[in-house]
Amino acid sequence: MNFSEGSIALMQNTGRLASGTINLTASQGLRFTGTTADGQLQTGVHGQQLSDGPGGLVQLQAPTVELLDGSTVNTKSFSAARGSDIQVIAPDTLWVKGFSPIDTSNFSGIFTYTYTNGRAGDVTVSSGQLQALDSGSIGSATLDLGDAGNVTVTATDSIVLSGQELKFGQFSTIFDISVGSRTGSGNAGDVVVTTPRLLIQNGGRLGASTVSAGNAGSITVNARDSVTVQGTSPSKLQSQISAAGNVLPPALQTLYNVAATPSGNGGNLVINTAQLEVTDNALVTVRNLGSGDSGTLTINADRIALKNKGSIAATTQGGNGGELMVNARSSLLIRDGGSISTNARGNGNGGNIEINAPNIVGLNNSDITAEARRATAATLRSTPRR
């Protein structure tokens, strides 16, 4: 089943009753590509809540689902009603790739949004392989008082997040964000990712964040075999996993009508895996660049390797620093500028670092540091496992 050139399936609720369901099922595959010739309408499936009736469900089922060249599956709430949920089931492969060549700000993706005080819908993805490439993204966002939805992604084989559109800087990501506004800010939802292997590279990102007064959500990664976060994009954007309070550029602050400094708290980040590798300037972090606190970062792995300036960090600008708990059942290797650090740059207390590992090896200008500039300094505790 193919949709192209701005073709859409639309579910719009203007009444008080609940929305129904859009269910697109194909025996071989679902393929969405591109936009209209003027780039104004993205090919795909769209759900809109315009009055009091709550949202329904947008469901896609096929062995392979492809969203390419700026096509999108999205639901939006413009009222107090909850937005529609999105469920994508692709047992073989889900491709979310690229952006419109006509308007590169239109990138491919699966999204739920709220623009008022209604909650955004949840996003649930089940696939064999998931490839989000060249700015292709999956996530939920609030741009006002309502909360964002939760994002749950499960892939029985692997997940790859890779690449960036250079003009607007959009990176491939699984995300949940509170953008909010000056009139009010809802909270971001939580992100749960489950897969044997997770690879984030070339500026890709897994994130839950706030740029407003709303709180960021938490991230849980369950990767049986490995989590690899490596490298940067051509524009030097770090590949990363982050639960964060971030500051938008001034132009985007004006566009979204948000304060220059976010006040919401950062979320927690938990990674459970056999092997974690963070390499080539990549980053795993809980941070808050506004006035709120950072969350807690917990890593449970057999083996952890931080190489060539790969880092694990908890950072705050004004609030209290987050805690770092690193549990390596077999070994922790830090080399060639790799680092583990906490840093409270303002008046907040520094977060503690606790490392539990039977073997800790540091080579070639690698560091483990805990700092606080003005308040209570953090503590660093390392306990060999037996």
mmCIF file of C-alpha atoms in Angstrom:
data_model
loop_
_atom_site.group_PDB
_atom_site.id
_atom_site.type_symbol
_atom_site.label_atom_id
_atom_site.label_comp_id
_atom_site.label_asym_id
_atom_site.label_seq_id
_atom_site.Cartn_x
_atom_site.Cartn_y
_atom_site.Cartn_z
ATOM 1 C CA MET A 1 0.000 0.000 0.000
ATOM 2 C CA ASN A 2 1.581 3.282 -1.148
ATOM 3 C CA PHE A 3 0.861 6.904 -0.195
ATOM 4 C CA SER A 4 2.749 9.674 -2.023
ATOM 5 C CA GLU A 5 2.715 13.326 -3.183
ATOM 6 C CA GLY A 6 0.698 14.615 -0.226
ATOM 7 C CA SER A 7 -1.857 11.793 -0.055
ATOM 8 C CA ILE A 8 -3.238 11.490 3.479
ATOM 9 C CA ALA A 9 -5.613 9.573 5.698
ATOM 10 C CA LEU A 10 -7.276 12.074 8.056
ATOM 11 C CA MET A 11 -9.166 11.610 11.334
ATOM 12 C CA GLN A 12 -10.589 14.910 12.625
ATOM 13 C CA ASN A 13 -12.812 15.296 15.690
ATOM 14 C CA THR A 14 -14.938 18.455 15.951
ATOM 15 C CA GLY A 15 -17.524 17.078 18.392
ATOM 16 C CA ARG A 16 -17.915 15.745 21.922
ATOM 17 C CA LEU A 17 -17.813 12.024 21.237
ATOM 18 C CA ALA A 18 -14.585 10.053 21.179
ATOM 19 C CA SER A 19 -12.687 9.625 17.957
ATOM 20 C CA GLY A 20 -12.616 6.235 16.311
ATOM 21 C CA THR A 21 -9.722 4.294 14.821
ATOM 22 C CA ILE A 22 -7.731 4.533 11.629
ATOM 23 C CA ASN A 23 -6.340 1.066 10.977
ATOM 24 C CA LEU A 24 -4.128 0.610 7.924
ATOM 25 C CA THR A 25 -3.201 -3.048 7.460
ATOM 26 C CA ALA A 26 -1.184 -4.438 4.548
ATOM 27 C CA SER A 27 0.002 -7.989 3.902
ATOM 28 C CA GLN A 28 3.309 -6.915 2.339
ATOM 29 C CA GLY A 29 4.108 -3.332 3.270
ATOM 30 C CA LEU A 30 3.038 0.258 3.927
ATOM 31 C CA ARG A 31 5.038 2.993 2.193
ATOM 32 C CA PHE A 32 4.658 6.755 2.648
ATOM 33 C CA THR A 33 6.807 9.157 0.633
ATOM 34 C CA GLY A 34 7.232 12.890 0.209
ATOM 35 C CA THR A 35 4.928 15.890 0.292
ATOM 36 C CA THR A 36 2.796 17.926 -2.069
ATOM 37 C CA ALA A 37 4.656 19.746 -4.849
ATOM 38 C CA ASP A 38 4.748 22.959 -2.819
ATOM 39 C CA GLY A 39 5.970 21.120 0.296
ATOM 40 C CA GLN A 40 3.029 22.325 2.394
ATOM 41 C CA LEU A 41 1.340 18.988 3.126
ATOM 42 C CA GLN A 42 3.239 15.925 4.251
ATOM 43 C CA THR A 43 2.124 12.544 2.968
ATOM 44 C CA GLY A 44 0.863 10.270 5.729
ATOM 45 C CA VAL A 45 -1.764 9.789 8.415
ATOM 46 C CA HIS A 46 -3.036 12.755 10.433
ATOM 47 C CA GLY A 47 -5.279 12.893 13.509
ATOM 48 C CA GLN A 48 -6.652 16.143 14.976
ATOM 49 C CA GLN A 49 -8.667 16.888 18.129
ATOM 50 C CA LEU A 50 -10.435 20.238 17.616
ATOM 51 C CA SER A 51 -13.053 20.095 20.396
ATOM 52 C CA ASP A 52 -13.990 18.171 23.541
ATOM 53 C CA GLY A 53 -14.101 14.669 22.094
ATOM 54 C CA PRO A 54 -11.117 12.554 23.210
ATOM 55 C CA GLY A 55 -8.766 11.002 20.722
ATOM 56 C CA GLY A 56 -8.854 7.522 19.311
ATOM 57 C CA LEU A 57 -6.164 5.351 17.738
ATOM 58 C CA VAL A 58 -4.059 5.516 14.604
ATOM 59 C CA GLN A 59 -2.751 2.018 13.901
ATOM 60 C CA LEU A 60 -0.405 0.825 11.142
ATOM 61 C CA GLN A 61 0.245 -2.894 10.645
ATOM 62 C CA ALA A 62 2.451 -4.439 7.952
ATOM 63 C CA PRO A 63 5.610 -6.569 7.775
ATOM 64 C CA THR A 64 7.508 -3.486 6.589
ATOM 65 C CA VAL A 65 6.514 0.143 7.189
ATOM 66 C CA GLU A 66 8.417 2.962 5.461
ATOM 67 C CA LEU A 67 8.155 6.704 6.132
ATOM 68 C CA LEU A 68 10.412 8.490 3.646
ATOM 69 C CA ASP A 69 11.306 11.959 2.319
ATOM 70 C CA GLY A 70 9.270 14.036 4.769
ATOM 71 C CA SER A 71 6.199 11.826 5.173
ATOM 72 C CA THR A 72 4.664 11.566 8.633
ATOM 73 C CA VAL A 73 2.197 9.837 10.912
ATOM 74 C CA ASN A 74 1.052 12.329 13.535
ATOM 75 C CA THR A 75 -1.766 13.246 15.898
ATOM 76 C CA LYS A 76 -2.387 16.686 17.396
ATOM 77 C CA SER A 77 -4.618 18.017 20.156
ATOM 78 C CA PHE A 78 -5.811 21.615 19.764
ATOM 79 C CA SER A 79 -8.295 21.390 22.667
ATOM 80 C CA ALA A 80 -8.665 20.137 26.223
ATOM 81 C CA ALA A 81 -9.221 16.646 24.840
ATOM 82 C CA ARG A 82 -6.542 13.982 24.852
ATOM 83 C CA GLY A 83 -4.917 13.426 21.487
ATOM 84 C CA SER A 84 -5.084 10.137 19.621
ATOM 85 C CA ASP A 85 -2.540 7.407 20.285
ATOM 86 C CA ILE A 86 -0.320 6.007 17.543
ATOM 87 C CA GLN A 87 0.585 2.341 17.258
ATOM 88 C CA VAL A 88 2.922 0.981 14.574
ATOM 89 C CA ILE A 89 3.476 -2.771 14.208
ATOM 90 C CA ALA A 90 6.139 -3.814 11.676
ATOM 91 C CA PRO A 91 7.509 -7.301 12.465
ATOM 92 C CA ASP A 92 10.246 -7.089 9.811
ATOM 93 C CA THR A 93 11.448 -3.480 9.471
ATOM 94 C CA LEU A 94 10.354 0.065 10.240
ATOM 95 C CA TRP A 95 12.157 2.706 8.170
ATOM 96 C CA VAL A 96 11.859 6.358 9.202
ATOM 97 C CA LYS A 97 14.178 8.216 6.887
ATOM 98 C CA GLY A 98 14.983 11.593 5.443
ATOM 99 C CA PHE A 99 13.253 14.894 4.815
ATOM 100 C CA SER A 100 11.398 16.655 2.041
ATOM 101 C CA PRO A 101 13.760 17.886 -0.704
ATOM 102 C CA ILE A 102 11.284 20.741 -1.249
ATOM 103 C CA ASP A 103 11.257 21.912 2.375
ATOM 104 C CA THR A 104 13.967 20.285 4.478
ATOM 105 C CA SER A 105 12.256 21.367 7.714
ATOM 106 C CA ASN A 106 9.667 18.662 6.963
ATOM 107 C CA PHE A 107 11.371 15.498 8.167
ATOM 108 C CA SER A 108 9.951 11.985 8.254
ATOM 109 C CA GLY A 109 8.544 10.762 11.522
ATOM 110 C CA ILE A 110 5.936 9.424 13.918
ATOM 111 C CA PHE A 111 4.728 12.132 16.307
ATOM 112 C CA THR A 112 2.068 13.157 18.816
ATOM 113 C CA TYR A 113 1.630 16.799 19.873
ATOM 114 C CA THR A 114 -0.492 18.944 22.131
ATOM 115 C CA TYR A 115 -0.891 22.673 21.481
ATOM 116 C CA THR A 116 -3.198 23.523 24.407
ATOM 117 C CA ASN A 117 -4.118 21.874 27.729
ATOM 118 C CA GLY A 118 -5.091 18.465 26.371
ATOM 119 C CA ARG A 119 -2.620 15.621 26.786
ATOM 120 C CA ALA A 120 -0.804 14.378 23.698
ATOM 121 C CA GLY A 121 -1.353 10.788 22.658
ATOM 122 C CA ASP A 122 1.088 7.968 23.353
ATOM 123 C CA VAL A 123 3.392 6.492 20.709
ATOM 124 C CA THR A 124 3.944 2.723 20.675
ATOM 125 C CA VAL A 125 6.219 1.091 18.108
ATOM 126 C CA SER A 126 6.885 -2.639 17.724
ATOM 127 C CA SER A 127 9.268 -3.808 15.000
ATOM 128 C CA GLY A 128 11.989 -6.256 14.080
ATOM 129 C CA GLN A 129 14.572 -3.744 12.917
ATOM 130 C CA LEU A 130 14.058 -0.011 13.410
ATOM 131 C CA GLN A 131 16.100 2.355 11.249
ATOM 132 C CA ALA A 132 15.690 6.102 11.933
ATOM 133 C CA LEU A 133 18.065 7.795 9.494
ATOM 134 C CA ASP A 134 18.953 11.238 8.118
ATOM 135 C CA SER A 135 16.676 13.202 10.525
ATOM 136 C CA GLY A 136 13.927 10.562 10.688
ATOM 137 C CA SER A 137 12.385 10.716 14.175
ATOM 138 C CA ILE A 138 9.834 9.267 16.607
ATOM 139 C CA GLY A 139 8.455 11.177 19.568
ATOM 140 C CA SER A 140 5.952 13.285 21.482
ATOM 141 C CA ALA A 141 5.886 16.973 22.428
ATOM 142 C CA THR A 142 3.865 19.506 24.387
ATOM 143 C CA LEU A 143 3.816 23.132 23.283
ATOM 144 C CA ASP A 144 1.513 24.390 26.058
ATOM 145 C CA LEU A 145 -0.144 23.293 29.329
ATOM 146 C CA GLY A 146 -0.962 19.710 28.405
ATOM 147 C CA ASP A 147 1.496 16.901 29.034
ATOM 148 C CA ALA A 148 3.295 15.103 26.227
ATOM 149 C CA GLY A 149 2.558 11.440 25.663
ATOM 150 C CA ASN A 150 4.772 8.493 26.525
ATOM 151 C CA VAL A 151 6.956 6.880 23.859
ATOM 152 C CA THR A 152 7.538 3.119 23.904
ATOM 153 C CA VAL A 153 9.736 1.518 21.244
ATOM 154 C CA THR A 154 10.427 -2.213 21.029
ATOM 155 C CA ALA A 155 12.560 -3.869 18.335
ATOM 156 C CA THR A 156 13.266 -7.594 18.454
ATOM 157 C CA ASP A 157 16.463 -7.289 16.376
ATOM 158 C CA SER A 158 18.029 -3.819 16.579
ATOM 159 C CA ILE A 159 17.535 -0.039 16.601
ATOM 160 C CA VAL A 160 19.715 2.426 14.684
ATOM 161 C CA LEU A 161 19.509 6.226 15.088
ATOM 162 C CA SER A 162 21.845 7.890 12.614
ATOM 163 C CA GLY A 163 22.312 11.115 10.697
ATOM 164 C CA GLN A 164 21.292 14.753 10.514
ATOM 165 C CA GLU A 165 19.722 17.229 8.083
ATOM 166 C CA LEU A 166 22.299 20.001 7.882
ATOM 167 C CA LYS A 167 20.327 23.160 7.013
ATOM 168 C CA PHE A 168 17.994 23.097 10.040
ATOM 169 C CA GLY A 169 20.139 20.760 12.130
ATOM 170 C CA GLN A 170 17.424 18.170 12.730
ATOM 171 C CA PHE A 171 18.966 14.900 13.919
ATOM 172 C CA SER A 172 17.564 11.372 13.898
ATOM 173 C CA THR A 173 16.006 10.804 17.291
ATOM 174 C CA ILE A 174 13.577 9.075 19.583
ATOM 175 C CA PHE A 175 12.389 11.896 21.833
ATOM 176 C CA ASP A 176 9.936 13.305 24.340
ATOM 177 C CA ILE A 177 9.995 17.059 24.994
ATOM 178 C CA SER A 178 8.270 19.844 26.913
ATOM 179 C CA VAL A 179 8.478 23.011 24.818
ATOM 180 C CA GLY A 180 5.636 24.775 26.608
ATOM 181 C CA SER A 181 5.054 28.515 26.299
ATOM 182 C CA ARG A 182 5.132 31.632 28.472
ATOM 183 C CA THR A 183 1.499 30.981 29.443
ATOM 184 C CA GLY A 184 2.175 27.500 30.788
ATOM 185 C CA SER A 185 4.132 24.322 30.319
ATOM 186 C CA GLY A 186 3.137 20.689 30.561
ATOM 187 C CA ASN A 187 5.551 17.905 31.394
ATOM 188 C CA ALA A 188 7.324 15.700 28.902
ATOM 189 C CA GLY A 189 6.443 12.012 28.886
ATOM 190 C CA ASP A 190 8.679 9.018 29.506
ATOM 191 C CA VAL A 191 10.655 7.072 26.902
ATOM 192 C CA VAL A 192 11.176 3.299 27.103
ATOM 193 C CA VAL A 193 13.363 1.538 24.525
ATOM 194 C CA THR A 194 13.743 -2.251 24.459
ATOM 195 C CA THR A 195 15.937 -4.095 21.945
ATOM 196 C CA PRO A 196 18.897 -6.491 21.837
ATOM 197 C CA ARG A 197 21.141 -3.889 20.159
ATOM 198 C CA LEU A 198 20.958 -0.092 20.134
ATOM 199 C CA LEU A 199 23.288 1.938 17.896
ATOM 200 C CA ILE A 200 23.338 5.752 17.970
ATOM 201 C CA GLN A 201 25.784 7.409 15.574
ATOM 202 C CA ASN A 202 26.445 10.365 13.253
ATOM 203 C CA GLY A 203 24.670 12.841 15.547
ATOM 204 C CA GLY A 204 21.687 10.631 16.378
ATOM 205 C CA ARG A 205 20.006 11.116 19.734
ATOM 206 C CA LEU A 206 17.781 9.382 22.259
ATOM 207 C CA GLY A 207 16.351 12.041 24.536
ATOM 208 C CA ALA A 208 13.755 13.246 27.017
ATOM 209 C CA SER A 209 14.011 16.974 27.616
ATOM 210 C CA THR A 210 12.497 20.272 28.641
ATOM 211 C CA VAL A 211 13.135 23.785 27.364
ATOM 212 C CA SER A 212 10.386 25.245 29.580
ATOM 213 C CA ALA A 213 8.930 25.225 33.096
ATOM 214 C CA GLY A 214 7.647 21.697 32.548
ATOM 215 C CA ASN A 215 9.697 18.740 33.729
ATOM 216 C CA ALA A 216 11.564 16.424 31.401
ATOM 217 C CA GLY A 217 10.529 12.788 31.294
ATOM 218 C CA SER A 218 12.669 9.792 32.168
ATOM 219 C CA ILE A 219 14.409 7.361 29.815
ATOM 220 C CA THR A 220 14.783 3.617 30.297
ATOM 221 C CA VAL A 221 16.920 1.599 27.881
ATOM 222 C CA ASN A 222 16.830 -2.193 28.057
ATOM 223 C CA ALA A 223 19.300 -3.587 25.510
ATOM 224 C CA ARG A 224 20.129 -7.238 26.090
ATOM 225 C CA ASP A 225 23.367 -7.323 24.073
ATOM 226 C CA SER A 226 24.764 -3.834 23.551
ATOM 227 C CA VAL A 227 24.344 -0.067 23.544
ATOM 228 C CA THR A 228 26.781 1.801 21.292
ATOM 229 C CA VAL A 229 26.873 5.607 21.180
ATOM 230 C CA GLN A 230 29.545 6.864 18.821
ATOM 231 C CA GLY A 231 30.791 9.872 16.935
ATOM 232 C CA THR A 232 29.357 13.168 15.815
ATOM 233 C CA SER A 233 27.474 14.534 12.824
ATOM 234 C CA PRO A 234 29.263 16.474 10.044
ATOM 235 C CA SER A 235 28.294 19.650 11.937
ATOM 236 C CA LYS A 236 29.920 18.216 15.116
ATOM 237 C CA LEU A 237 26.629 17.462 16.869
ATOM 238 C CA GLN A 238 27.357 14.773 19.455
ATOM 239 C CA SER A 239 25.643 11.411 19.256
ATOM 240 C CA GLN A 240 24.019 11.034 22.656
ATOM 241 C CA ILE A 241 21.532 9.634 25.129
ATOM 242 C CA SER A 242 20.299 12.491 27.306
ATOM 243 C CA ALA A 243 17.666 13.346 29.892
ATOM 244 C CA ALA A 244 17.996 17.098 29.972
ATOM 245 C CA GLY A 245 16.906 20.647 30.514
ATOM 246 C CA ASN A 246 18.127 22.496 27.437
ATOM 247 C CA VAL A 247 18.257 26.122 26.282
ATOM 248 C CA LEU A 248 16.808 26.904 22.864
ATOM 249 C CA PRO A 249 18.588 29.286 20.488
ATOM 250 C CA PRO A 250 17.127 32.837 20.624
ATOM 251 C CA ALA A 251 15.309 32.465 17.305
ATOM 252 C CA LEU A 252 13.491 29.363 18.545
ATOM 253 C CA GLN A 253 12.720 31.025 21.892
ATOM 254 C CA THR A 254 10.866 33.693 19.926
ATOM 255 C CA LEU A 255 9.193 31.188 17.620
ATOM 256 C CA TYR A 256 7.817 29.061 20.476
ATOM 257 C CA ASN A 257 7.321 31.971 22.908
ATOM 258 C CA VAL A 258 9.362 30.394 25.702
ATOM 259 C CA ALA A 259 11.599 31.901 28.368
ATOM 260 C CA ALA A 260 15.317 32.195 27.743
ATOM 261 C CA THR A 261 16.125 29.986 30.738
ATOM 262 C CA PRO A 262 14.139 26.793 31.393
ATOM 263 C CA SER A 263 13.089 26.115 34.986
ATOM 264 C CA GLY A 264 11.828 22.538 34.730
ATOM 265 C CA ASN A 265 13.750 19.629 36.201
ATOM 266 C CA GLY A 266 15.646 17.092 34.134
ATOM 267 C CA GLY A 267 14.562 13.463 34.039
ATOM 268 C CA ASN A 268 16.238 10.238 35.123
ATOM 269 C CA LEU A 269 18.129 7.931 32.777
ATOM 270 C CA VAL A 270 18.554 4.178 33.275
ATOM 271 C CA ILE A 271 20.542 1.933 30.919
ATOM 272 C CA ASN A 272 20.508 -1.855 31.343
ATOM 273 C CA THR A 273 22.731 -3.781 28.925
ATOM 274 C CA ALA A 274 25.511 -6.337 28.639
ATOM 275 C CA GLN A 275 27.913 -3.907 26.948
ATOM 276 C CA LEU A 276 27.943 -0.099 26.824
ATOM 277 C CA GLU A 277 30.385 1.695 24.526
ATOM 278 C CA VAL A 278 30.577 5.498 24.311
ATOM 279 C CA THR A 279 33.235 6.582 21.824
ATOM 280 C CA ASP A 280 34.555 9.357 19.596
ATOM 281 C CA ASN A 281 33.143 12.409 21.443
ATOM 282 C CA ALA A 282 29.730 10.819 22.045
ATOM 283 C CA LEU A 283 27.860 11.441 25.291
ATOM 284 C CA VAL A 284 25.547 9.789 27.813
ATOM 285 C CA THR A 285 24.204 12.443 30.175
ATOM 286 C CA VAL A 286 21.689 13.841 32.592
ATOM 287 C CA ARG A 287 21.960 17.618 32.568
ATOM 288 C CA ASN A 288 20.102 20.841 33.145
ATOM 289 C CA LEU A 289 21.285 24.070 31.528
ATOM 290 C CA GLY A 290 18.484 26.065 33.182
ATOM 291 C CA SER A 291 17.607 26.666 36.832
ATOM 292 C CA GLY A 292 16.155 23.216 37.560
ATOM 293 C CA ASP A 293 17.807 20.088 38.930
ATOM 294 C CA SER A 294 19.360 17.274 36.941
ATOM 295 C CA GLY A 295 18.037 13.749 37.168
ATOM 296 C CA THR A 296 19.857 10.580 38.193
ATOM 297 C CA LEU A 297 21.875 8.455 35.753
ATOM 298 C CA THR A 298 22.099 4.726 36.457
ATOM 299 C CA ILE A 299 24.033 2.294 34.269
ATOM 300 C CA ASN A 300 23.916 -1.467 34.825
ATOM 301 C CA ALA A 301 26.198 -3.381 32.453
ATOM 302 C CA ASP A 302 28.661 -6.251 32.298
ATOM 303 C CA ARG A 303 31.247 -4.171 30.439
ATOM 304 C CA ILE A 304 31.535 -0.398 30.010
ATOM 305 C CA ALA A 305 34.032 1.286 27.679
ATOM 306 C CA LEU A 306 34.537 5.048 27.259
ATOM 307 C CA LYS A 307 37.033 5.717 24.477
ATOM 308 C CA ASN A 308 38.381 8.658 22.461
ATOM 309 C CA LYS A 309 36.610 11.399 24.471
ATOM 310 C CA GLY A 310 33.433 9.418 25.011
ATOM 311 C CA SER A 311 31.834 10.582 28.263
ATOM 312 C CA ILE A 312 29.239 9.911 30.940
ATOM 313 C CA ALA A 313 28.213 13.121 32.699
ATOM 314 C CA ALA A 314 25.752 14.877 34.996
ATOM 315 C CA THR A 315 25.766 18.678 34.670
ATOM 316 C CA THR A 316 23.706 21.549 36.067
ATOM 317 C CA GLN A 317 23.824 25.274 35.454
ATOM 318 C CA GLY A 318 21.724 26.510 38.380
ATOM 319 C CA GLY A 319 20.093 23.592 40.189
ATOM 320 C CA ASN A 320 21.381 20.558 42.037
ATOM 321 C CA GLY A 321 23.549 18.072 40.198
ATOM 322 C CA GLY A 322 22.366 14.599 39.324
ATOM 323 C CA GLU A 323 23.741 11.399 40.798
ATOM 324 C CA LEU A 324 25.803 8.978 38.704
ATOM 325 C CA MET A 325 25.563 5.286 39.556
ATOM 326 C CA VAL A 326 27.818 3.120 37.374
ATOM 327 C CA ASN A 327 27.646 -0.646 37.900
ATOM 328 C CA ALA A 328 30.010 -2.693 35.719
ATOM 329 C CA ARG A 329 29.776 -6.363 36.633
ATOM 330 C CA SER A 330 32.923 -7.293 34.684
ATOM 331 C CA SER A 331 35.001 -4.228 33.745
ATOM 332 C CA LEU A 332 35.117 -0.452 33.285
ATOM 333 C CA LEU A 333 37.570 0.888 30.694
ATOM 334 C CA ILE A 334 38.233 4.630 30.288
ATOM 335 C CA ARG A 335 40.873 5.622 27.742
ATOM 336 C CA ASP A 336 42.074 8.272 25.296
ATOM 337 C CA GLY A 337 40.286 11.210 26.904
ATOM 338 C CA GLY A 338 37.208 9.326 28.075
ATOM 339 C CA SER A 339 35.553 10.627 31.240
ATOM 340 C CA ILE A 340 32.962 10.204 33.977
ATOM 341 C CA SER A 341 31.991 13.478 35.649
ATOM 342 C CA THR A 342 29.506 15.519 37.639
ATOM 343 C CA ASN A 343 29.581 19.320 37.594
ATOM 344 C CA ALA A 344 27.349 21.846 39.368
ATOM 345 C CA ARG A 345 28.262 25.172 37.758
ATOM 346 C CA GLY A 346 25.961 27.460 39.741
ATOM 347 C CA ASN A 347 24.647 27.535 43.302
ATOM 348 C CA GLY A 348 23.395 23.950 43.386
ATOM 349 C CA ASN A 349 25.040 20.999 45.090
ATOM 350 C CA GLY A 350 27.173 18.679 43.019
ATOM 351 C CA GLY A 351 25.958 15.180 42.270
ATOM 352 C CA ASN A 352 27.727 12.129 43.649
ATOM 353 C CA ILE A 353 29.480 9.466 41.584
ATOM 354 C CA GLU A 354 29.348 5.844 42.681
ATOM 355 C CA ILE A 355 31.231 3.225 40.664
ATOM 356 C CA ASN A 356 30.991 -0.493 41.351
ATOM 357 C CA ALA A 357 33.312 -2.625 39.214
ATOM 358 C CA PRO A 358 35.820 -5.448 39.823
ATOM 359 C CA ASN A 359 38.235 -3.991 37.255
ATOM 360 C CA ILE A 360 38.678 -0.284 36.499
ATOM 361 C CA VAL A 361 41.261 0.698 33.890
ATOM 362 C CA GLY A 362 42.060 4.323 33.004
ATOM 363 C CA LEU A 363 44.540 5.141 30.237
ATOM 364 C CA ASN A 364 45.825 8.135 28.266
ATOM 365 C CA ASN A 365 44.426 11.280 29.899
ATOM 366 C CA SER A 366 41.118 9.866 31.117
ATOM 367 C CA ASP A 367 39.283 11.286 34.136
ATOM 368 C CA ILE A 368 36.712 10.605 36.831
ATOM 369 C CA THR A 369 35.763 13.933 38.453
ATOM 370 C CA ALA A 370 33.086 15.398 40.736
ATOM 371 C CA GLU A 371 32.881 19.199 41.008
ATOM 372 C CA ALA A 372 30.720 21.936 42.508
ATOM 373 C CA ARG A 373 31.774 25.569 42.111
ATOM 374 C CA ARG A 374 29.796 27.346 44.836
ATOM 375 C CA ALA A 375 27.851 24.852 46.953
ATOM 376 C CA THR A 376 28.434 21.440 48.507
ATOM 377 C CA ALA A 377 30.983 19.460 46.554
ATOM 378 C CA ALA A 378 30.102 16.075 45.202
ATOM 379 C CA THR A 379 31.624 12.837 46.459
ATOM 380 C CA LEU A 380 33.208 10.051 44.457
ATOM 381 C CA ARG A 381 33.056 6.486 45.705
ATOM 382 C CA SER A 382 34.550 3.487 43.920
ATOM 383 C CA THR A 383 33.820 -0.002 45.224
ATOM 384 C CA PRO A 384 35.452 -3.075 43.653
ATOM 385 C CA ARG A 385 33.006 -5.908 43.139
ATOM 386 C CA ARG A 386 33.937 -9.350 44.408
#
